Amino acid sequence: MNKNMKYWATGIIAAIVILAIAAFAAAGSKKKAPIPPAPTEMESSSQTAEQSSGSAESKNSMDHNGHGGSDAASDDDTNRYLQRQDEIMMDMMHDMENIPKTGNASIDFLNGMIPHHESAIDMADSYLEYGGSNEKLKKLAENIKTTQTEEIQQMKDLIKKYEAEGHNDADQESAYLDEYDKMLEHDHSMSKSGTDSLDHAFAEGMIMHHQMAVDMAKSILEYTNYEEIRTLAQNIIDAQEKEIEEMKEFTHQKEHRNV
C-alpha cells in the first residue's frame, strides 16, 4: 500500500472515531434528569402545616391591619358578654325571689342583697374577661369586685349575729317584704341599646343593676331597728348612686359622639 492510501485510511478511521464520540455525547445529553423521590408522609404533613400556618398568618395580618376580622371579634365578645349577663340576672332573680321568711326584716334584706352583690361581681368579672377596654369602667369593675366582696362577708356576719339574738318582728317584716316583692315585679331586663360595644353594654346593664340595690337599701331604712343596717344601706346608696352617675356620663358621652 502506497503512502497516499495509508493517509486516506488513517483519515477515514479518525473521522469514524470522532463521529462515534459525538454520537455518544449527544445520546448522553438527551437522558432525563433523575426524578426526586416522593415526599414521605411526615414531610407531606409538615409541608401542609407550613402552608396552613402561612395562610393563618396572612389572615391575622389582614384582621389586624384591615377591617375584616377585628370588628367581628369585638361583636362576638359583646354578644358573649350579653348572654352571660342574662344568665347572671336569671340566677340572681331566682335567688332573690326565694329568700326565706325569717321573721326579721333586716335578715330578709341581707338575704336578698347577698345574691344581688354576687351577681354584680359576676358581671364585673365577665366585663373584664371579655375584654372591656374603657379605663374608667375597668377601674369601676375592679372597685365593684373589691367593695361588694367585703360587704358580702359583712352581711353574712350580721345574719349570724341577728339570728343568734332572735329579735323578730312579723309586722315589720311583712311591711318590708311588700315593698321588696313590688321591686322584684318591675321589669329588670337589661337594656340592649348599648350592644354596639362591650363597654356600653356593661354600663347600661350595671346602671339598672345598681338601681335595684339603691331601691332595696332605701326600703330597709324604714324597716330596721339596727344601726349597722342603716349604715350599710346608706353606704350602698351613696356608693352606687355615685357609680350610676359615672356610668350615665359615659353612656351620654358615647351617644353624643354618635350623633
PDB file of C-alpha atoms in Angstrom:
ATOM      1  CA  MET A   1       0.000   0.000   0.000  1.00  0.00           C
ATOM      2  CA  ASN A   2       1.447   3.317  -1.047  1.00  0.00           C
ATOM      3  CA  LYS A   3       1.705   6.354   1.167  1.00  0.00           C
ATOM      4  CA  ASN A   4      -1.389   8.073  -0.229  1.00  0.00           C
ATOM      5  CA  MET A   5      -3.585   5.092   0.509  1.00  0.00           C
ATOM      6  CA  LYS A   6      -2.287   4.923   4.108  1.00  0.00           C
ATOM      7  CA  TYR A   7      -3.095   8.597   4.660  1.00  0.00           C
ATOM      8  CA  TRP A   8      -6.605   8.114   3.328  1.00  0.00           C
ATOM      9  CA  ALA A   9      -7.220   5.073   5.556  1.00  0.00           C
ATOM     10  CA  THR A  10      -5.948   6.863   8.627  1.00  0.00           C
ATOM     11  CA  GLY A  11      -8.198   9.885   7.965  1.00  0.00           C
ATOM     12  CA  ILE A  12     -11.269   7.747   7.480  1.00  0.00           C
ATOM     13  CA  ILE A  13     -10.661   5.866  10.734  1.00  0.00           C
ATOM     14  CA  ALA A  14     -10.151   9.145  12.628  1.00  0.00           C
ATOM     15  CA  ALA A  15     -13.371  10.560  11.199  1.00  0.00           C
ATOM     16  CA  ILE A  16     -15.316   7.449  12.238  1.00  0.00           C
ATOM     17  CA  VAL A  17     -13.921   7.689  15.796  1.00  0.00           C
ATOM     18  CA  ILE A  18     -14.846  11.402  16.050  1.00  0.00           C
ATOM     19  CA  LEU A  19     -18.397  10.746  14.778  1.00  0.00           C
ATOM     20  CA  ALA A  20     -18.795   7.885  17.267  1.00  0.00           C
ATOM     21  CA  ILE A  21     -17.680  10.081  20.176  1.00  0.00           C
ATOM     22  CA  ALA A  22     -20.041  12.890  19.117  1.00  0.00           C
ATOM     23  CA  ALA A  23     -22.974  10.483  18.794  1.00  0.00           C
ATOM     24  CA  PHE A  24     -22.301   9.049  22.257  1.00  0.00           C
ATOM     25  CA  ALA A  25     -22.132  12.515  23.809  1.00  0.00           C
ATOM     26  CA  ALA A  26     -25.391  13.580  22.153  1.00  0.00           C
ATOM     27  CA  ALA A  27     -27.171  10.464  23.393  1.00  0.00           C
ATOM     28  CA  GLY A  28     -25.950  11.139  26.961  1.00  0.00           C
ATOM     29  CA  SER A  29     -27.237  14.725  26.938  1.00  0.00           C
ATOM     30  CA  LYS A  30     -30.736  13.542  25.984  1.00  0.00           C
ATOM     31  CA  LYS A  31     -31.079  11.380  29.103  1.00  0.00           C
ATOM     32  CA  LYS A  32     -33.812  12.640  31.520  1.00  0.00           C
ATOM     33  CA  ALA A  33     -32.821  14.286  34.793  1.00  0.00           C
ATOM     34  CA  PRO A  34     -33.351  11.974  37.756  1.00  0.00           C
ATOM     35  CA  ILE A  35     -36.855  12.228  39.344  1.00  0.00           C
ATOM     36  CA  PRO A  36     -36.626  13.249  43.003  1.00  0.00           C
ATOM     37  CA  PRO A  37     -38.136  10.766  45.477  1.00  0.00           C
ATOM     38  CA  ALA A  38     -41.737  11.383  46.548  1.00  0.00           C
ATOM     39  CA  PRO A  39     -42.001  13.108  49.944  1.00  0.00           C
ATOM     40  CA  THR A  40     -42.690  10.853  52.885  1.00  0.00           C
ATOM     41  CA  GLU A  41     -45.998  11.132  54.789  1.00  0.00           C
ATOM     42  CA  MET A  42     -44.260  13.058  57.572  1.00  0.00           C
ATOM     43  CA  GLU A  43     -42.673  15.507  55.100  1.00  0.00           C
ATOM     44  CA  SER A  44     -46.031  15.970  53.344  1.00  0.00           C
ATOM     45  CA  SER A  45     -47.782  16.735  56.676  1.00  0.00           C
ATOM     46  CA  SER A  46     -45.040  19.196  57.574  1.00  0.00           C
ATOM     47  CA  GLN A  47     -45.427  20.999  54.236  1.00  0.00           C
ATOM     48  CA  THR A  48     -49.231  21.171  54.695  1.00  0.00           C
ATOM     49  CA  ALA A  49     -48.814  22.578  58.206  1.00  0.00           C
ATOM     50  CA  GLU A  50     -46.396  25.216  56.936  1.00  0.00           C
ATOM     51  CA  GLN A  51     -48.847  26.221  54.208  1.00  0.00           C
ATOM     52  CA  SER A  52     -51.696  26.409  56.750  1.00  0.00           C
ATOM     53  CA  SER A  53     -49.537  28.447  59.112  1.00  0.00           C
ATOM     54  CA  GLY A  54     -48.707  30.837  56.304  1.00  0.00           C
ATOM     55  CA  SER A  55     -52.398  31.210  55.468  1.00  0.00           C
ATOM     56  CA  ALA A  56     -53.275  31.851  59.133  1.00  0.00           C
ATOM     57  CA  GLU A  57     -50.518  34.436  59.458  1.00  0.00           C
ATOM     58  CA  SER A  58     -51.762  36.140  56.315  1.00  0.00           C
ATOM     59  CA  LYS A  59     -55.342  36.191  57.685  1.00  0.00           C
ATOM     60  CA  ASN A  60     -54.232  37.514  61.064  1.00  0.00           C
ATOM     61  CA  SER A  61     -52.290  40.226  59.339  1.00  0.00           C
ATOM     62  CA  MET A  62     -55.407  41.202  57.407  1.00  0.00           C
ATOM     63  CA  ASP A  63     -57.525  41.164  60.567  1.00  0.00           C
ATOM     64  CA  HIS A  64     -55.181  43.499  62.410  1.00  0.00           C
ATOM     65  CA  ASN A  65     -54.361  45.802  59.509  1.00  0.00           C
ATOM     66  CA  GLY A  66     -57.705  45.764  57.710  1.00  0.00           C
ATOM     67  CA  HIS A  67     -61.348  45.961  58.764  1.00  0.00           C
ATOM     68  CA  GLY A  68     -62.372  42.355  58.165  1.00  0.00           C
ATOM     69  CA  GLY A  69     -61.798  40.312  61.343  1.00  0.00           C
ATOM     70  CA  SER A  70     -61.295  42.732  64.240  1.00  0.00           C
ATOM     71  CA  ASP A  71     -64.823  44.173  64.176  1.00  0.00           C
ATOM     72  CA  ALA A  72     -66.388  40.697  64.042  1.00  0.00           C
ATOM     73  CA  ALA A  73     -64.347  39.576  67.068  1.00  0.00           C
ATOM     74  CA  SER A  74     -65.459  42.639  69.028  1.00  0.00           C
ATOM     75  CA  ASP A  75     -69.091  41.890  68.203  1.00  0.00           C
ATOM     76  CA  ASP A  76     -68.619  38.287  69.333  1.00  0.00           C
ATOM     77  CA  ASP A  77     -67.183  39.420  72.679  1.00  0.00           C
ATOM     78  CA  THR A  78     -70.107  41.793  73.224  1.00  0.00           C
ATOM     79  CA  ASN A  79     -72.661  39.114  72.367  1.00  0.00           C
ATOM     80  CA  ARG A  80     -70.988  36.601  74.676  1.00  0.00           C
ATOM     81  CA  TYR A  81     -70.965  39.169  77.463  1.00  0.00           C
ATOM     82  CA  LEU A  82     -74.670  39.943  76.971  1.00  0.00           C
ATOM     83  CA  GLN A  83     -75.521  36.244  77.005  1.00  0.00           C
ATOM     84  CA  ARG A  84     -73.566  35.790  80.232  1.00  0.00           C
ATOM     85  CA  GLN A  85     -75.215  38.887  81.700  1.00  0.00           C
ATOM     86  CA  ASP A  86     -78.673  37.431  81.039  1.00  0.00           C
ATOM     87  CA  GLU A  87     -77.658  34.166  82.733  1.00  0.00           C
ATOM     88  CA  ILE A  88     -76.344  36.049  85.775  1.00  0.00           C
ATOM     89  CA  MET A  89     -79.561  38.062  86.075  1.00  0.00           C
ATOM     90  CA  MET A  90     -81.765  34.968  85.801  1.00  0.00           C
ATOM     91  CA  ASP A  91     -79.841  33.218  88.582  1.00  0.00           C
ATOM     92  CA  MET A  92     -79.948  36.359  90.724  1.00  0.00           C
ATOM     93  CA  MET A  93     -83.693  36.844  90.325  1.00  0.00           C
ATOM     94  CA  HIS A  94     -84.338  33.186  91.206  1.00  0.00           C
ATOM     95  CA  ASP A  95     -82.318  33.500  94.417  1.00  0.00           C
ATOM     96  CA  MET A  96     -83.856  36.849  95.384  1.00  0.00           C
ATOM     97  CA  GLU A  97     -87.404  35.619  94.788  1.00  0.00           C
ATOM     98  CA  ASN A  98     -86.833  32.602  97.013  1.00  0.00           C
ATOM     99  CA  ILE A  99     -85.308  34.097 100.158  1.00  0.00           C
ATOM    100  CA  PRO A 100     -86.713  32.507 103.332  1.00  0.00           C
ATOM    101  CA  LYS A 101     -89.033  34.429 105.636  1.00  0.00           C
ATOM    102  CA  THR A 102     -87.098  34.741 108.877  1.00  0.00           C
ATOM    103  CA  GLY A 103     -89.396  36.973 110.929  1.00  0.00           C
ATOM    104  CA  ASN A 104     -86.767  39.729 110.815  1.00  0.00           C
ATOM    105  CA  ALA A 105     -86.864  42.390 108.049  1.00  0.00           C
ATOM    106  CA  SER A 106     -83.160  43.128 108.405  1.00  0.00           C
ATOM    107  CA  ILE A 107     -82.176  39.493 107.880  1.00  0.00           C
ATOM    108  CA  ASP A 108     -84.535  39.324 104.894  1.00  0.00           C
ATOM    109  CA  PHE A 109     -82.835  42.411 103.455  1.00  0.00           C
ATOM    110  CA  LEU A 110     -79.410  40.831 103.879  1.00  0.00           C
ATOM    111  CA  ASN A 111     -80.529  37.532 102.367  1.00  0.00           C
ATOM    112  CA  GLY A 112     -81.784  39.407  99.310  1.00  0.00           C
ATOM    113  CA  MET A 113     -78.810  41.730  98.973  1.00  0.00           C
ATOM    114  CA  ILE A 114     -76.167  38.976  99.066  1.00  0.00           C
ATOM    115  CA  PRO A 115     -77.177  37.345  95.724  1.00  0.00           C
ATOM    116  CA  HIS A 116     -77.567  40.828  94.284  1.00  0.00           C
ATOM    117  CA  HIS A 117     -73.985  41.686  95.232  1.00  0.00           C
ATOM    118  CA  GLU A 118     -72.750  38.312  93.951  1.00  0.00           C
ATOM    119  CA  SER A 119     -74.301  38.974  90.542  1.00  0.00           C
ATOM    120  CA  ALA A 120     -72.647  42.422  90.376  1.00  0.00           C
ATOM    121  CA  ILE A 121     -69.279  40.760  90.966  1.00  0.00           C
ATOM    122  CA  ASP A 122     -70.010  38.177  88.255  1.00  0.00           C
ATOM    123  CA  MET A 123     -70.957  40.924  85.797  1.00  0.00           C
ATOM    124  CA  ALA A 124     -67.763  42.838  86.578  1.00  0.00           C
ATOM    125  CA  ASP A 125     -65.703  39.666  86.117  1.00  0.00           C
ATOM    126  CA  SER A 126     -67.381  38.977  82.764  1.00  0.00           C
ATOM    127  CA  TYR A 127     -66.781  42.522  81.545  1.00  0.00           C
ATOM    128  CA  LEU A 128     -63.071  42.215  82.304  1.00  0.00           C
ATOM    129  CA  GLU A 129     -62.871  38.670  80.915  1.00  0.00           C
ATOM    130  CA  TYR A 130     -64.425  39.573  77.567  1.00  0.00           C
ATOM    131  CA  GLY A 131     -62.082  42.498  77.007  1.00  0.00           C
ATOM    132  CA  GLY A 132     -63.606  45.682  78.394  1.00  0.00           C
ATOM    133  CA  SER A 133     -61.375  48.499  77.195  1.00  0.00           C
ATOM    134  CA  ASN A 134     -62.569  51.724  78.836  1.00  0.00           C
ATOM    135  CA  GLU A 135     -60.153  52.585  81.646  1.00  0.00           C
ATOM    136  CA  LYS A 136     -62.784  54.246  83.873  1.00  0.00           C
ATOM    137  CA  LEU A 137     -65.173  51.315  83.522  1.00  0.00           C
ATOM    138  CA  LYS A 138     -62.376  48.800  84.144  1.00  0.00           C
ATOM    139  CA  LYS A 139     -61.480  50.639  87.342  1.00  0.00           C
ATOM    140  CA  LEU A 140     -65.151  50.726  88.349  1.00  0.00           C
ATOM    141  CA  ALA A 141     -65.467  46.972  87.712  1.00  0.00           C
ATOM    142  CA  GLU A 142     -62.459  46.272  89.918  1.00  0.00           C
ATOM    143  CA  ASN A 143     -63.904  48.523  92.632  1.00  0.00           C
ATOM    144  CA  ILE A 144     -67.242  46.684  92.470  1.00  0.00           C
ATOM    145  CA  LYS A 145     -65.452  43.366  92.960  1.00  0.00           C
ATOM    146  CA  THR A 146     -63.467  44.623  95.967  1.00  0.00           C
ATOM    147  CA  THR A 147     -66.193  46.622  97.727  1.00  0.00           C
ATOM    148  CA  GLN A 148     -69.047  44.196  97.258  1.00  0.00           C
ATOM    149  CA  THR A 149     -66.963  41.156  98.197  1.00  0.00           C
ATOM    150  CA  GLU A 150     -66.192  42.875 101.511  1.00  0.00           C
ATOM    151  CA  GLU A 151     -69.870  43.799 102.007  1.00  0.00           C
ATOM    152  CA  ILE A 152     -70.983  40.217 101.337  1.00  0.00           C
ATOM    153  CA  GLN A 153     -68.791  38.996 104.172  1.00  0.00           C
ATOM    154  CA  GLN A 154     -70.102  41.777 106.414  1.00  0.00           C
ATOM    155  CA  MET A 155     -73.702  40.792 105.610  1.00  0.00           C
ATOM    156  CA  LYS A 156     -73.063  37.113 106.297  1.00  0.00           C
ATOM    157  CA  ASP A 157     -71.591  38.030 109.687  1.00  0.00           C
ATOM    158  CA  LEU A 158     -74.614  40.204 110.528  1.00  0.00           C
ATOM    159  CA  ILE A 159     -77.032  37.423 109.607  1.00  0.00           C
ATOM    160  CA  LYS A 160     -75.330  35.087 112.057  1.00  0.00           C
ATOM    161  CA  LYS A 161     -75.399  37.765 114.736  1.00  0.00           C
ATOM    162  CA  TYR A 162     -79.089  38.658 114.310  1.00  0.00           C
ATOM    163  CA  GLU A 163     -80.175  35.029 114.070  1.00  0.00           C
ATOM    164  CA  ALA A 164     -78.413  34.338 117.376  1.00  0.00           C
ATOM    165  CA  GLU A 165     -80.124  37.327 119.017  1.00  0.00           C
ATOM    166  CA  GLY A 166     -83.568  36.187 117.828  1.00  0.00           C
ATOM    167  CA  HIS A 167     -85.288  39.623 117.754  1.00  0.00           C
ATOM    168  CA  ASN A 168     -88.154  39.126 115.318  1.00  0.00           C
ATOM    169  CA  ASP A 169     -90.991  41.443 114.275  1.00  0.00           C
ATOM    170  CA  ALA A 170     -93.518  39.830 111.916  1.00  0.00           C
ATOM    171  CA  ASP A 171     -95.393  43.072 111.140  1.00  0.00           C
ATOM    172  CA  GLN A 172     -92.196  44.918 110.296  1.00  0.00           C
ATOM    173  CA  GLU A 173     -91.027  42.030 108.109  1.00  0.00           C
ATOM    174  CA  SER A 174     -94.364  41.880 106.273  1.00  0.00           C
ATOM    175  CA  ALA A 175     -94.255  45.605 105.507  1.00  0.00           C
ATOM    176  CA  TYR A 176     -90.704  45.363 104.179  1.00  0.00           C
ATOM    177  CA  LEU A 177     -91.411  42.268 102.072  1.00  0.00           C
ATOM    178  CA  ASP A 178     -94.392  44.005 100.447  1.00  0.00           C
ATOM    179  CA  GLU A 179     -92.051  46.656  99.093  1.00  0.00           C
ATOM    180  CA  TYR A 180     -89.399  44.082  98.282  1.00  0.00           C
ATOM    181  CA  ASP A 181     -91.844  41.994  96.228  1.00  0.00           C
ATOM    182  CA  LYS A 182     -93.052  45.073  94.330  1.00  0.00           C
ATOM    183  CA  MET A 183     -89.456  45.911  93.484  1.00  0.00           C
ATOM    184  CA  LEU A 184     -88.898  42.384  92.121  1.00  0.00           C
ATOM    185  CA  GLU A 185     -92.023  42.642  89.957  1.00  0.00           C
ATOM    186  CA  HIS A 186     -90.558  45.528  87.969  1.00  0.00           C
ATOM    187  CA  ASP A 187     -89.063  44.843  84.545  1.00  0.00           C
ATOM    188  CA  HIS A 188     -85.388  44.157  85.144  1.00  0.00           C
ATOM    189  CA  SER A 189     -84.451  43.155  81.611  1.00  0.00           C
ATOM    190  CA  MET A 190     -81.172  44.672  80.560  1.00  0.00           C
ATOM    191  CA  SER A 191     -81.147  47.486  78.018  1.00  0.00           C
ATOM    192  CA  LYS A 192     -79.733  46.396  74.655  1.00  0.00           C
ATOM    193  CA  SER A 193     -79.280  49.949  73.375  1.00  0.00           C
ATOM    194  CA  GLY A 194     -75.531  49.741  74.002  1.00  0.00           C
ATOM    195  CA  THR A 195     -74.802  46.459  72.264  1.00  0.00           C
ATOM    196  CA  ASP A 196     -72.621  48.204  69.691  1.00  0.00           C
ATOM    197  CA  SER A 197     -69.768  47.962  72.210  1.00  0.00           C
ATOM    198  CA  LEU A 198     -68.886  45.855  75.228  1.00  0.00           C
ATOM    199  CA  ASP A 199     -68.187  48.973  77.323  1.00  0.00           C
ATOM    200  CA  HIS A 200     -71.607  50.452  76.639  1.00  0.00           C
ATOM    201  CA  ALA A 201     -73.365  47.137  77.237  1.00  0.00           C
ATOM    202  CA  PHE A 202     -71.702  46.781  80.642  1.00  0.00           C
ATOM    203  CA  ALA A 203     -72.538  50.360  81.643  1.00  0.00           C
ATOM    204  CA  GLU A 204     -76.192  50.081  80.591  1.00  0.00           C
ATOM    205  CA  GLY A 205     -76.664  46.788  82.411  1.00  0.00           C
ATOM    206  CA  MET A 206     -74.897  47.872  85.572  1.00  0.00           C
ATOM    207  CA  ILE A 207     -76.888  51.124  85.814  1.00  0.00           C
ATOM    208  CA  MET A 208     -80.106  49.129  86.071  1.00  0.00           C
ATOM    209  CA  HIS A 209     -78.491  46.605  88.418  1.00  0.00           C
ATOM    210  CA  HIS A 210     -77.186  49.315  90.754  1.00  0.00           C
ATOM    211  CA  GLN A 211     -80.599  50.987  90.830  1.00  0.00           C
ATOM    212  CA  MET A 212     -82.130  47.797  92.236  1.00  0.00           C
ATOM    213  CA  ALA A 213     -79.613  47.829  95.086  1.00  0.00           C
ATOM    214  CA  VAL A 214     -80.314  51.501  95.811  1.00  0.00           C
ATOM    215  CA  ASP A 215     -84.076  50.863  95.929  1.00  0.00           C
ATOM    216  CA  MET A 216     -83.644  47.915  98.293  1.00  0.00           C
ATOM    217  CA  ALA A 217     -81.324  49.877 100.562  1.00  0.00           C
ATOM    218  CA  LYS A 218     -83.734  52.824 100.735  1.00  0.00           C
ATOM    219  CA  SER A 219     -86.615  50.499 101.643  1.00  0.00           C
ATOM    220  CA  ILE A 220     -84.867  48.864 104.590  1.00  0.00           C
ATOM    221  CA  LEU A 221     -84.052  52.224 106.191  1.00  0.00           C
ATOM    222  CA  GLU A 222     -87.702  52.422 107.231  1.00  0.00           C
ATOM    223  CA  TYR A 223     -87.987  48.852 108.479  1.00  0.00           C
ATOM    224  CA  THR A 224     -84.845  48.141 110.510  1.00  0.00           C
ATOM    225  CA  ASN A 225     -84.020  48.582 114.173  1.00  0.00           C
ATOM    226  CA  TYR A 226     -80.284  48.097 113.666  1.00  0.00           C
ATOM    227  CA  GLU A 227     -77.876  50.985 113.285  1.00  0.00           C
ATOM    228  CA  GLU A 228     -75.467  48.642 111.497  1.00  0.00           C
ATOM    229  CA  ILE A 229     -78.061  48.016 108.796  1.00  0.00           C
ATOM    230  CA  ARG A 230     -78.758  51.726 108.387  1.00  0.00           C
ATOM    231  CA  THR A 231     -75.045  52.410 107.971  1.00  0.00           C
ATOM    232  CA  LEU A 232     -74.614  49.549 105.477  1.00  0.00           C
ATOM    233  CA  ALA A 233     -77.689  50.578 103.499  1.00  0.00           C
ATOM    234  CA  GLN A 234     -76.607  54.213 103.343  1.00  0.00           C
ATOM    235  CA  ASN A 235     -73.121  53.206 102.200  1.00  0.00           C
ATOM    236  CA  ILE A 236     -74.691  51.160  99.402  1.00  0.00           C
ATOM    237  CA  ILE A 237     -76.894  54.092  98.395  1.00  0.00           C
ATOM    238  CA  ASP A 238     -74.041  56.612  98.376  1.00  0.00           C
ATOM    239  CA  ALA A 239     -71.525  54.405  96.553  1.00  0.00           C
ATOM    240  CA  GLN A 240     -73.857  53.000  93.922  1.00  0.00           C
ATOM    241  CA  GLU A 241     -75.636  56.278  93.136  1.00  0.00           C
ATOM    242  CA  LYS A 242     -72.198  57.802  92.525  1.00  0.00           C
ATOM    243  CA  GLU A 243     -71.263  54.924  90.224  1.00  0.00           C
ATOM    244  CA  ILE A 244     -74.597  55.222  88.399  1.00  0.00           C
ATOM    245  CA  GLU A 245     -73.782  58.851  87.605  1.00  0.00           C
ATOM    246  CA  GLU A 246     -70.325  57.879  86.352  1.00  0.00           C
ATOM    247  CA  MET A 247     -71.779  55.235  84.046  1.00  0.00           C
ATOM    248  CA  LYS A 248     -74.531  57.554  82.800  1.00  0.00           C
ATOM    249  CA  GLU A 249     -71.883  60.139  81.988  1.00  0.00           C
ATOM    250  CA  PHE A 250     -70.040  57.524  79.920  1.00  0.00           C
ATOM    251  CA  THR A 251     -73.177  56.464  78.010  1.00  0.00           C
ATOM    252  CA  HIS A 252     -74.224  60.064  77.359  1.00  0.00           C
ATOM    253  CA  GLN A 253     -70.796  60.971  76.011  1.00  0.00           C
ATOM    254  CA  LYS A 254     -70.931  57.992  73.678  1.00  0.00           C
ATOM    255  CA  GLU A 255     -74.415  58.935  72.473  1.00  0.00           C
ATOM    256  CA  HIS A 256     -73.262  62.491  71.723  1.00  0.00           C
ATOM    257  CA  ARG A 257     -70.275  61.162  69.757  1.00  0.00           C
ATOM    258  CA  ASN A 258     -72.624  59.043  67.645  1.00  0.00           C
ATOM    259  CA  VAL A 259     -74.978  61.928  66.818  1.00  0.00           C
TER     260      VAL A 259
END
